[in-house]
Tab-separated table of C-alpha atoms and ligand atoms in Angstrom:
chain	number	residue	atom	x	y	z
A	284	MET	CA	46.712	-16.600	-0.303
A	285	GLY	CA	49.419	-18.383	1.261
A	286	LEU	CA	48.848	-20.932	4.063
A	287	ALA	CA	49.924	-18.467	6.752
A	288	GLY	CA	47.766	-15.698	5.528
A	289	LYS	CA	44.485	-17.091	7.219
A	290	ALA	CA	46.227	-18.600	10.392
A	291	PHE	CA	44.943	-18.318	13.828
A	292	SER	CA	47.326	-17.297	16.625
A	293	GLY	CA	47.058	-15.685	20.062
A	294	TRP	CA	48.525	-12.593	18.566
A	295	ARG	CA	46.557	-12.615	15.764
A	296	VAL	CA	43.200	-13.046	18.167
A	297	LEU	CA	44.522	-10.270	20.387
A	298	ARG	CA	45.248	-7.821	17.406
A	299	GLU	CA	41.810	-8.513	15.739
A	300	GLY	CA	40.075	-8.168	18.926
A	301	LEU	CA	41.590	-4.669	19.515
A	302	THR	CA	40.678	-3.551	16.072
A	303	GLY	CA	37.263	-4.510	15.757
A	304	ASN	CA	37.641	-7.911	14.014
A	305	ARG	CA	37.704	-6.526	10.595
A	306	GLY	CA	40.916	-8.301	9.214
A	307	TRP	CA	39.662	-12.013	9.211
A	308	GLU	CA	39.007	-13.392	6.008
A	309	ALA	CA	36.613	-15.870	4.519
A	310	HIS	CA	37.407	-19.198	5.687
A	311	TRP	CA	37.223	-20.791	2.124
A	312	ARG	CA	36.919	-19.429	-1.476
A	313	ASP	CA	33.628	-19.702	-3.456
A	314	PRO	CA	35.001	-20.833	-6.822
A	315	GLN	CA	33.287	-21.461	-9.967
A	316	PRO	CA	33.393	-25.106	-10.886
A	317	LYS	CA	35.970	-26.121	-13.531
A	318	THR	CA	35.081	-28.717	-16.108
A	319	ASP	CA	37.685	-31.294	-15.044
A	320	TYR	CA	39.218	-32.559	-12.002
A	321	ASP	CA	41.641	-35.410	-10.885
A	322	PHE	CA	39.380	-36.261	-8.039
A	323	ILE	CA	35.671	-35.267	-7.191
A	324	ILE	CA	34.238	-35.713	-3.612
A	325	ILE	CA	30.495	-35.924	-3.660
A	326	GLY	CA	29.275	-34.551	-0.323
A	327	GLY	CA	30.549	-31.489	1.678
A	328	GLY	CA	29.917	-33.187	5.371
A	329	GLY	CA	32.577	-33.960	7.674
A	330	HIS	CA	33.639	-37.224	5.782
A	331	GLY	CA	33.836	-35.399	2.486
A	332	LEU	CA	35.801	-32.550	3.751
A	333	ALA	CA	38.034	-34.672	5.779
A	334	THR	CA	38.757	-36.675	2.646
A	335	ALA	CA	39.495	-33.866	0.702
A	336	TYR	CA	41.756	-32.325	3.180
A	337	TYR	CA	43.816	-35.632	3.532
A	338	LEU	CA	44.029	-36.048	-0.234
A	339	ALA	CA	45.774	-32.651	-0.564
A	340	ALA	CA	47.715	-32.704	2.773
A	341	GLU	CA	48.936	-36.279	3.103
A	342	HIS	CA	49.047	-37.418	-0.782
A	343	GLY	CA	49.553	-34.030	-2.406
A	344	ILE	CA	46.373	-34.442	-4.644
A	345	THR	CA	44.970	-30.871	-4.707
A	346	ASN	CA	43.127	-30.964	-8.217
A	347	VAL	CA	40.023	-32.075	-6.132
A	348	ALA	CA	36.542	-30.491	-5.904
A	349	VAL	CA	34.275	-31.178	-3.179
A	350	LEU	CA	30.707	-31.187	-4.570
A	351	GLU	CA	27.847	-30.064	-1.922
A	352	LYS	CA	24.204	-29.728	-2.989
A	353	GLY	CA	23.562	-27.626	0.121
A	354	TYR	CA	26.003	-25.843	2.204
A	355	ILE	CA	29.058	-26.731	4.085
A	356	GLY	CA	27.963	-27.946	7.739
A	357	GLY	CA	24.350	-28.250	6.725
A	358	GLY	CA	24.068	-32.033	6.639
A	359	ASN	CA	24.621	-34.530	9.769
A	360	VAL	CA	28.026	-33.194	10.712
A	361	GLY	CA	26.192	-29.879	11.794
A	362	ARG	CA	23.210	-31.939	13.339
A	363	ASN	CA	24.738	-34.536	15.660
A	364	THR	CA	25.277	-34.601	19.492
A	365	THR	CA	29.022	-34.365	19.286
A	366	ILE	CA	30.135	-37.483	21.115
A	367	VAL	CA	33.521	-38.801	20.360
A	368	ARG	CA	34.661	-41.844	21.461
A	369	ALA	CA	36.582	-45.144	20.925
A	370	ASN	CA	34.702	-47.713	22.807
A	371	TYR	CA	33.833	-50.311	20.238
A	372	GLY	CA	34.295	-53.975	20.826
A	373	LEU	CA	34.763	-55.935	17.787
A	374	GLU	CA	37.909	-56.534	15.406
A	375	GLY	CA	37.700	-53.996	12.388
A	376	ASN	CA	35.770	-51.339	14.302
A	377	SER	CA	37.965	-51.425	17.318
A	378	GLN	CA	41.018	-50.561	15.401
A	379	PHE	CA	39.243	-48.251	12.935
A	380	TYR	CA	37.839	-46.060	15.859
A	381	SER	CA	41.061	-46.105	17.968
A	382	HIS	CA	42.690	-44.657	14.980
A	383	SER	CA	39.896	-42.184	14.672
A	384	LEU	CA	40.476	-41.067	18.281
A	385	LYS	CA	44.228	-40.583	17.980
A	386	LEU	CA	43.673	-38.139	14.900
A	387	TRP	CA	41.042	-36.331	17.099
A	388	GLU	CA	43.696	-35.634	19.574
A	389	THR	CA	45.881	-33.858	17.023
A	390	MET	CA	43.259	-32.248	15.055
A	391	GLU	CA	43.222	-28.796	16.393
A	392	GLN	CA	47.011	-28.143	15.876
A	393	GLU	CA	46.851	-30.002	12.540
A	394	LEU	CA	43.967	-27.834	11.327
A	395	ASN	CA	45.240	-24.653	13.218
A	396	TYR	CA	41.561	-24.408	14.176
A	397	ASN	CA	39.586	-24.680	17.565
A	398	VAL	CA	37.071	-27.410	17.273
A	399	MET	CA	36.541	-27.382	21.045
A	400	HIS	CA	37.464	-30.928	21.323
A	401	SER	CA	36.843	-31.715	24.982
A	402	GLN	CA	37.769	-35.203	26.540
A	403	ARG	CA	35.452	-34.985	29.154
A	404	GLY	CA	34.848	-38.685	29.784
A	405	ILE	CA	32.031	-41.077	28.787
A	406	ILE	CA	30.347	-43.343	31.291
A	407	ASN	CA	27.916	-46.146	29.746
A	408	LEU	CA	25.965	-47.207	32.863
A	409	PHE	CA	25.158	-50.622	33.636
A	410	HIS	CA	22.012	-51.893	35.512
A	411	SER	CA	22.413	-55.902	35.956
A	412	ASP	CA	25.214	-58.525	36.411
A	413	GLY	CA	24.874	-59.358	32.924
A	414	GLN	CA	25.288	-55.822	31.431
A	415	ARG	CA	28.197	-55.384	33.756
A	416	ASP	CA	29.887	-58.526	32.172
A	417	ALA	CA	29.245	-57.412	28.741
A	418	TYR	CA	30.917	-53.801	29.358
A	419	ALA	CA	33.586	-55.508	31.357
A	420	ARG	CA	34.375	-57.556	28.072
A	421	ARG	CA	34.213	-54.359	26.028
A	422	GLY	CA	36.475	-52.594	28.220
A	423	ASN	CA	39.144	-55.287	27.997
A	424	MET	CA	39.109	-55.362	24.184
A	425	MET	CA	39.528	-51.349	24.490
A	426	LEU	CA	42.379	-51.752	26.770
A	427	SER	CA	44.072	-54.588	24.217
A	428	GLN	CA	43.636	-51.791	21.517
A	429	GLY	CA	45.600	-49.258	23.537
A	430	ASP	CA	42.666	-47.200	24.533
A	431	ASP	CA	41.621	-46.268	27.996
A	432	ALA	CA	38.432	-47.830	29.881
A	433	GLN	CA	37.680	-48.356	33.897
A	434	LEU	CA	35.191	-50.393	35.029
A	435	LEU	CA	33.458	-48.153	37.855
A	436	ASP	CA	31.209	-49.375	40.664
A	437	ARG	CA	28.042	-47.567	41.796
A	438	GLU	CA	30.026	-45.164	44.307
A	439	GLY	CA	32.634	-44.814	41.623
A	440	VAL	CA	29.782	-43.458	39.240
A	441	ARG	CA	28.155	-41.258	42.015
A	442	ALA	CA	31.316	-39.741	42.600
A	443	LEU	CA	31.763	-38.307	39.368
A	444	VAL	CA	27.981	-37.947	38.353
A	445	PRO	CA	26.067	-37.278	41.682
A	446	SER	CA	22.827	-35.964	39.998
A	447	LEU	CA	21.863	-39.315	38.542
A	448	ASN	CA	18.923	-41.217	39.948
A	449	TYR	CA	20.487	-43.668	42.466
A	450	THR	CA	17.257	-44.562	44.427
A	451	ASN	CA	15.504	-45.722	41.203
A	452	THR	CA	14.553	-49.307	42.029
A	453	ARG	CA	13.314	-50.269	38.609
A	454	PHE	CA	16.721	-49.410	36.932
A	455	PRO	CA	19.086	-49.614	39.630
A	456	ILE	CA	22.381	-48.255	38.708
A	457	TYR	CA	25.154	-50.822	39.184
A	458	GLY	CA	28.171	-49.113	37.841
A	459	GLY	CA	29.596	-47.689	34.493
A	460	LEU	CA	32.351	-48.511	31.996
A	461	TYR	CA	34.385	-45.233	32.073
A	462	HIS	CA	36.310	-43.935	28.768
A	463	PRO	CA	38.092	-40.898	30.033
A	464	ARG	CA	39.402	-40.005	26.323
A	465	GLY	CA	35.845	-40.004	25.114
A	466	GLY	CA	34.002	-36.582	25.089
A	467	THR	CA	32.644	-33.965	22.481
A	468	ALA	CA	33.441	-31.318	20.225
A	469	ARG	CA	31.810	-28.450	18.445
A	470	HIS	CA	30.478	-30.218	15.465
A	471	ASP	CA	30.387	-27.371	12.802
A	472	ALA	CA	33.736	-26.026	13.567
A	473	VAL	CA	35.130	-29.697	12.708
A	474	ALA	CA	33.299	-29.122	9.170
A	475	TRP	CA	34.669	-25.624	8.957
A	476	GLY	CA	38.166	-26.487	10.142
A	477	PHE	CA	38.598	-29.580	7.483
A	478	ALA	CA	36.822	-27.024	4.804
A	479	ARG	CA	39.437	-24.314	5.441
A	480	GLY	CA	42.304	-26.714	5.629
A	481	ALA	CA	41.373	-28.249	2.058
A	482	ASP	CA	40.566	-25.131	0.609
A	483	ARG	CA	44.268	-23.642	1.693
A	484	ARG	CA	45.563	-26.280	0.006
A	485	GLY	CA	43.924	-25.982	-3.190
A	486	VAL	CA	40.671	-27.964	-3.313
A	487	ASP	CA	37.589	-26.193	-4.572
A	488	LEU	CA	34.738	-26.395	-2.257
A	489	ILE	CA	31.499	-26.010	-4.490
A	490	GLN	CA	28.314	-25.260	-2.560
A	491	ASN	CA	24.917	-25.340	-4.005
A	492	CYS	CA	25.928	-28.064	-6.500
A	493	GLU	CA	23.882	-31.029	-6.408
A	494	VAL	CA	25.113	-34.156	-8.300
A	495	THR	CA	22.335	-35.731	-10.464
A	496	GLY	CA	24.078	-38.189	-12.460
A	497	ILE	CA	27.275	-40.276	-12.419
A	498	ASP	CA	28.892	-40.629	-15.925
A	499	VAL	CA	30.324	-44.170	-16.623
A	500	SER	CA	31.815	-45.601	-19.745
A	501	GLU	CA	33.115	-48.956	-20.288
A	502	GLY	CA	33.315	-49.720	-16.784
A	503	LYS	CA	35.196	-46.529	-15.676
A	504	VAL	CA	33.883	-43.550	-14.053
A	505	THR	CA	34.318	-40.509	-16.108
A	506	GLY	CA	32.715	-37.571	-14.113
A	507	VAL	CA	29.333	-36.324	-13.008
A	508	GLN	CA	26.258	-34.499	-13.892
A	509	THR	CA	25.329	-31.472	-11.616
A	510	THR	CA	22.814	-28.820	-11.325
A	511	ARG	CA	25.723	-26.362	-12.153
A	512	GLY	CA	26.504	-28.558	-15.342
A	513	ALA	CA	29.011	-31.737	-16.377
A	514	ILE	CA	32.277	-32.117	-14.587
A	515	ARG	CA	34.782	-34.606	-15.636
A	516	ALA	CA	37.071	-36.614	-13.100
A	517	ARG	CA	39.454	-39.593	-12.968
A	518	LYS	CA	38.165	-40.740	-9.560
A	519	VAL	CA	34.920	-39.901	-7.855
A	520	GLY	CA	34.022	-40.541	-4.203
A	521	ILE	CA	30.432	-40.808	-2.682
A	522	VAL	CA	30.388	-39.448	0.829
A	523	VAL	CA	26.966	-38.575	1.168
A	524	ALA	CA	25.681	-40.202	4.278
A	525	GLY	CA	21.851	-40.488	4.683
A	526	ARG	CA	21.662	-40.028	0.799
A	527	SER	CA	24.065	-42.872	-0.115
A	528	SER	CA	21.414	-45.237	-1.523
A	529	GLN	CA	20.062	-42.510	-3.818
A	530	VAL	CA	23.500	-41.314	-5.198
A	531	ALA	CA	24.847	-44.812	-5.543
A	532	ALA	CA	21.605	-45.792	-7.576
A	533	MET	CA	22.972	-42.950	-10.044
A	534	ALA	CA	25.744	-45.301	-10.939
A	535	GLY	CA	23.257	-48.414	-10.970
A	536	MET	CA	24.171	-49.563	-7.394
A	537	ARG	CA	21.731	-50.805	-4.945
A	538	LEU	CA	23.149	-50.641	-1.402
A	539	PRO	CA	22.459	-52.605	1.558
A	540	ILE	CA	21.671	-49.189	3.447
A	541	GLU	CA	18.475	-47.866	4.762
A	542	SER	CA	18.112	-44.372	5.578
A	543	HIS	CA	16.475	-43.625	9.134
A	544	VAL	CA	15.892	-40.400	11.073
A	545	LEU	CA	17.625	-39.677	14.335
A	546	GLN	CA	16.312	-36.743	16.645
A	547	ALA	CA	18.275	-34.963	19.217
A	548	PHE	CA	17.376	-32.138	21.841
A	549	VAL	CA	18.608	-29.233	23.825
A	550	THR	CA	17.497	-27.394	26.872
A	551	GLU	CA	17.997	-23.672	27.741
A	552	GLY	CA	21.601	-22.983	29.092
A	553	LEU	CA	21.663	-24.278	33.062
A	554	LYS	CA	24.803	-23.796	35.121
A	555	PRO	CA	27.424	-26.569	34.961
A	556	CYS	CA	25.679	-29.902	36.345
A	557	LEU	CA	26.940	-32.568	34.329
A	558	ASP	CA	30.814	-32.926	33.385
A	559	GLN	CA	30.889	-36.340	31.363
A	560	VAL	CA	28.580	-37.666	28.573
A	561	VAL	CA	26.365	-40.596	30.158
A	562	THR	CA	24.464	-43.291	28.484
A	563	PHE	CA	21.550	-45.023	30.044
A	564	GLY	CA	21.869	-48.718	29.949
A	565	MET	CA	17.883	-49.321	30.205
A	566	GLY	CA	16.721	-47.248	27.646
A	567	HIS	CA	17.783	-45.269	24.674
A	568	PHE	CA	18.921	-42.231	26.208
A	569	TYR	CA	22.456	-40.334	26.342
A	570	ILE	CA	23.459	-36.732	27.549
A	571	SER	CA	26.024	-34.207	27.916
A	572	GLN	CA	26.251	-30.505	28.822
A	573	SER	CA	27.255	-28.359	26.027
A	574	ASP	CA	29.804	-25.622	26.719
A	575	LYS	CA	26.866	-23.068	26.590
A	576	GLY	CA	25.183	-25.023	29.255
A	577	GLY	CA	22.533	-26.528	27.218
A	578	LEU	CA	21.547	-30.375	28.144
A	579	VAL	CA	22.068	-32.136	24.971
A	580	PHE	CA	20.509	-35.619	24.674
A	581	GLY	CA	18.957	-37.906	22.245
A	582	GLY	CA	17.898	-41.461	22.053
A	583	ASP	CA	16.910	-44.256	19.180
A	584	LEU	CA	16.165	-43.931	15.619
A	585	ASP	CA	12.542	-42.926	14.709
A	586	LEU	CA	12.281	-46.502	13.810
A	587	TYR	CA	10.959	-46.137	9.976
A	588	ALA	CA	12.784	-45.329	6.631
A	589	SER	CA	12.601	-41.520	5.746
A	590	TYR	CA	14.326	-38.884	3.998
A	591	ALA	CA	12.697	-36.044	6.226
A	592	ALA	CA	15.335	-34.518	8.562
A	593	ARG	CA	12.798	-34.082	11.315
A	594	GLY	CA	11.481	-36.430	14.035
A	595	ASN	CA	8.117	-37.800	15.158
A	596	LEU	CA	6.567	-37.171	18.613
A	597	PRO	CA	6.329	-40.694	19.912
A	598	MET	CA	10.174	-40.844	19.920
A	599	ALA	CA	10.550	-37.533	21.644
A	600	GLU	CA	8.256	-38.607	24.380
A	601	HIS	CA	10.486	-42.031	24.704
A	602	VAL	CA	13.622	-40.282	24.826
A	603	ILE	CA	12.350	-37.667	27.535
A	604	GLU	CA	10.907	-40.648	29.608
A	605	ALA	CA	14.065	-42.376	29.573
A	606	GLY	CA	15.935	-39.129	30.566
A	607	MET	CA	13.419	-38.540	33.590
A	608	ALA	CA	13.900	-42.093	34.562
A	609	LEU	CA	17.672	-41.504	34.918
A	610	MET	CA	18.224	-37.725	35.786
A	611	PRO	CA	14.756	-36.448	37.168
A	612	MET	CA	16.132	-33.176	37.910
A	613	ILE	CA	16.015	-32.344	33.830
A	614	GLY	CA	12.121	-32.291	34.210
A	615	LYS	CA	12.796	-28.696	35.642
A	616	ALA	CA	14.700	-27.542	32.442
A	617	ARG	CA	12.794	-26.326	29.403
A	618	LEU	CA	13.469	-27.642	26.146
A	619	LEU	CA	14.583	-25.369	23.611
A	620	ARG	CA	14.400	-27.157	20.360
A	621	SER	CA	14.684	-30.567	18.595
A	622	TRP	CA	16.020	-31.668	15.235
A	623	GLY	CA	16.744	-34.447	13.252
A	624	GLY	CA	19.349	-36.005	10.652
A	625	ILE	CA	19.250	-38.793	8.223
A	626	MET	CA	21.202	-41.849	9.140
A	627	ASP	CA	22.717	-43.960	6.543
A	628	MET	CA	21.950	-47.488	8.554
A	629	SER	CA	23.868	-50.500	7.257
A	630	ALA	CA	22.811	-53.942	7.948
A	631	ASP	CA	25.522	-55.040	10.354
A	632	GLY	CA	25.945	-51.311	12.012
A	633	SER	CA	29.163	-50.751	10.776
A	634	PRO	CA	30.409	-48.588	7.668
A	635	VAL	CA	31.699	-49.414	4.121
A	636	ILE	CA	34.921	-47.663	3.066
A	637	ASP	CA	35.674	-49.370	-0.350
A	638	LYS	CA	35.885	-49.342	-4.051
A	639	THR	CA	33.192	-50.267	-6.133
A	640	HIS	CA	32.783	-52.566	-9.412
A	641	ILE	CA	33.214	-49.317	-11.321
A	642	GLU	CA	36.851	-48.430	-11.941
A	643	GLY	CA	37.483	-44.963	-10.188
A	644	LEU	CA	34.178	-44.876	-8.233
A	645	TYR	CA	34.637	-45.256	-4.348
A	646	LEU	CA	31.978	-45.534	-1.596
A	647	ASN	CA	32.187	-44.160	1.940
A	648	CYS	CA	28.873	-44.687	3.614
A	649	GLY	CA	26.956	-46.621	6.465
A	650	TRP	CA	28.093	-44.670	9.462
A	651	CYS	CA	24.470	-45.412	11.182
A	652	TYR	CA	24.260	-42.920	14.050
A	653	GLY	CA	28.015	-42.871	15.038
A	654	GLY	CA	29.723	-41.248	12.123
A	655	PHE	CA	30.713	-37.995	13.629
A	656	LYS	CA	33.556	-39.501	15.950
A	657	ALA	CA	34.686	-41.196	12.660
A	658	VAL	CA	35.249	-37.870	10.608
A	659	PRO	CA	39.106	-37.706	10.794
A	660	GLY	CA	39.413	-41.431	10.666
A	661	SER	CA	37.206	-41.749	7.873
A	662	GLY	CA	38.710	-38.804	6.009
A	663	HIS	CA	42.199	-40.439	6.378
A	664	VAL	CA	41.763	-43.908	5.296
A	665	PHE	CA	39.202	-42.889	2.539
A	666	ALA	CA	41.700	-40.456	1.010
A	667	HIS	CA	44.422	-43.250	1.366
A	668	LEU	CA	42.080	-45.595	-0.475
A	669	MET	CA	41.408	-43.011	-3.465
A	670	ALA	CA	44.749	-42.227	-3.690
A	671	THR	CA	46.606	-45.732	-3.501
A	672	ASP	CA	43.734	-47.954	-4.722
A	673	GLN	CA	44.642	-49.883	-1.658
A	674	PRO	CA	42.651	-50.176	1.520
A	675	HIS	CA	44.357	-48.533	4.746
A	676	GLU	CA	45.512	-51.111	7.478
A	677	VAL	CA	42.538	-50.110	9.803
A	678	ALA	CA	39.846	-50.234	7.086
A	679	ARG	CA	40.583	-53.465	5.409
A	680	HIS	CA	37.512	-55.024	7.287
A	681	HIS	CA	34.862	-52.240	5.772
A	682	ARG	CA	34.444	-54.206	2.363
A	683	LEU	CA	30.936	-53.617	0.640
A	684	GLU	CA	31.330	-57.404	-0.476
A	685	ARG	CA	30.653	-58.389	3.242
A	686	PHE	CA	26.856	-58.048	2.700
A	687	ARG	CA	27.152	-60.380	-0.210
A	688	ASP	CA	29.331	-62.971	0.674
A	689	GLY	CA	28.774	-62.789	4.419
A	690	VAL	CA	32.649	-62.826	5.546
A	691	GLY	CA	33.586	-60.287	8.008
A	692	LEU	CA	30.190	-58.796	9.028
A	693	MET	CA	30.981	-56.693	11.752
A	694	ASP	CA	27.857	-57.023	13.860
A	695	GLU	CA	28.887	-54.541	16.596
A	696	GLU	CA	25.970	-55.162	18.902
A	697	ALA	CA	25.000	-58.620	17.635
A	698	THR	CA	21.834	-57.684	16.787
A	699	GLY	CA	21.728	-59.095	13.336
A	700	ALA	CA	20.238	-57.235	10.486
A	701	GLN	CA	17.528	-55.461	12.290
A	702	HIS	CA	18.245	-51.685	12.137
A	703	ASN	CA	16.130	-50.597	14.906
A	704	LEU	CA	18.209	-52.735	17.559
A	705	HIS	CA	21.590	-51.293	16.528
B	160	LIG	C1	20.714	-36.156	16.229
B	160	LIG	C2	21.920	-36.827	15.652
B	160	LIG	C3	22.887	-37.186	16.499
B	160	LIG	C4	24.056	-37.775	16.277
B	160	LIG	N1	24.844	-37.929	17.148
B	160	LIG	C5	26.142	-38.550	17.076
B	160	LIG	C6	27.195	-38.493	17.870
B	160	LIG	O1	27.184	-38.105	19.278
B	160	LIG	N2	28.474	-39.197	17.772
B	160	LIG	C7	28.788	-39.669	16.427
B	160	LIG	O2	29.904	-40.101	16.314
B	160	LIG	N3	27.601	-39.495	15.457
B	160	LIG	C8	26.487	-39.110	15.769
B	160	LIG	N4	25.739	-39.076	14.756
B	160	LIG	C9	26.016	-39.297	13.349
B	160	LIG	C10	26.883	-38.507	12.439
B	160	LIG	O3	26.357	-37.003	12.414
B	160	LIG	C11	26.900	-38.918	11.216
B	160	LIG	O4	27.191	-40.239	11.008
B	160	LIG	C12	28.201	-38.079	10.182
B	160	LIG	O5	27.899	-36.896	10.464
B	160	LIG	C13	27.685	-38.576	8.742
B	160	LIG	O6	28.866	-38.105	8.021
B	160	LIG	P1	28.983	-36.641	7.287
B	160	LIG	O7	29.211	-35.672	8.218
B	160	LIG	O8	29.686	-36.629	6.127
B	160	LIG	O9	27.450	-36.369	6.779
B	160	LIG	P2	26.554	-35.020	6.298
B	160	LIG	O10	27.081	-34.075	7.040
B	160	LIG	O11	25.074	-35.307	6.342
B	160	LIG	O12	27.331	-35.004	4.640
B	160	LIG	C14	26.771	-35.450	3.617
B	160	LIG	C15	26.602	-34.266	2.678
B	160	LIG	O13	26.239	-35.056	1.403
B	160	LIG	C16	25.513	-33.886	0.509
B	160	LIG	N5	24.696	-34.475	-0.398
B	160	LIG	C17	23.903	-35.493	-0.393
B	160	LIG	N6	23.348	-35.742	-1.539
B	160	LIG	C18	24.275	-35.107	-2.436
B	160	LIG	C19	24.138	-34.834	-4.013
B	160	LIG	N7	23.268	-35.767	-4.749
B	160	LIG	N8	25.056	-33.968	-4.386
B	160	LIG	C20	25.899	-33.308	-3.676
B	160	LIG	N9	25.790	-33.463	-2.209
B	160	LIG	C21	24.910	-34.114	-1.762
B	160	LIG	C22	24.388	-33.518	1.733
B	160	LIG	O14	23.847	-32.201	1.552
B	160	LIG	C23	25.330	-33.381	2.918
B	160	LIG	O15	25.771	-32.072	3.293
B	160	LIG	C24	24.403	-38.210	14.571
B	160	LIG	C25	23.672	-37.889	13.905
B	160	LIG	C26	22.375	-37.094	14.268
B	160	LIG	C27	21.546	-36.845	13.228
């Protein structure tokens, strides 16, 4: 099947709509694993699929397999609250997320896929003079990076989001840092779009194929063991988010990563009542409204290490209390469901995109609870690293060794090595 064979166009959508939608084809093949590839990507989440896509699209490397133990989109890429932004403050992350947001802005054309990227804007609320100063600093950093930021006063926020609680004397809203280019996207469509794009360029996406071992000989990676047999490869990338410590341990590595649960919630569909993404500055709570009308919200980690992709009730209560303090009207909405995902928390709240001490083995992890917005950027720079053996310019700070030598730690929120304060 050529690249054009599965393409979307207005004409095609119209034709299929009039003929019962019978002409669409599967977005990707279901190939048997070969015994040998040039490159293997472990993990078919957003980052793994984007890496495979850019290896093929930008570096012409197509003898690639993505090995996914479950199904495409079943991990965190399909569990997050879909916020996309570039409002980081520190050297390293600031450049990286700015790069990633630019890739978001051309993603739909690049992939010929509707990922419903909606730049509806993000407002980070502040509730004290000190918090306003911190957000002003962050806004200046964003502007210096070429991104957008506006400091709103209370009336400026009210004009955009009238439904907040402006009479709360305990947590008064002083204003907000507005990032108009931030927004949301349809999360699983992002996975499907990169999967389809990689498949169309010849990458094998192999689902239900768990990696159980990493083969290393004389300091070089030679392949992997899987539930579907041994597969050889020259280069292997570990891109497994919440399972990073477990998979890296297969190569004898101990990572500075802890896995923690993060929950999210969605209400029944409501009429449009919230145009932007809003974050509360006095508690862990953030909210947006999905295109189907559900209020999508979340808060902090469950605050204990776990591999269970479900959350605890005390944190659910905490998040909902914070929501009620900010936006009491949501108390009238019925909660439809909640879910959890496993976060790969690094000690400085920032990711690792690096080679390892084993030749041919590369590592991409530590996205904490913010890796969805990183999907195109991470795939782009990790493909660059794997293809050229040189770090991409915007990812040169994301070294694994910083946790050993202490040089260049990107302590994004100045909370030190305490995961629950990130
Ligand atoms: C509730 C929640 C809300 C979030 N909200 C946001 C947000 O608003 N904005 C944002 O930017 N980020 C957010 N995140 C974080 C974001 O979802 C993650 O950082 C990101 O999705 C992780 O990268 P990924 O997509 O590659 O992970 P995943 O989709 O988890 O991919 C990793 C894959 O590796 C596979 N795998 C694991 N072990 C093996 C193995 N041994 N062999 C083969 N395959 C294996 C897994 O099955 C999985 O599919 C949120 C996360 C959660 C859970």
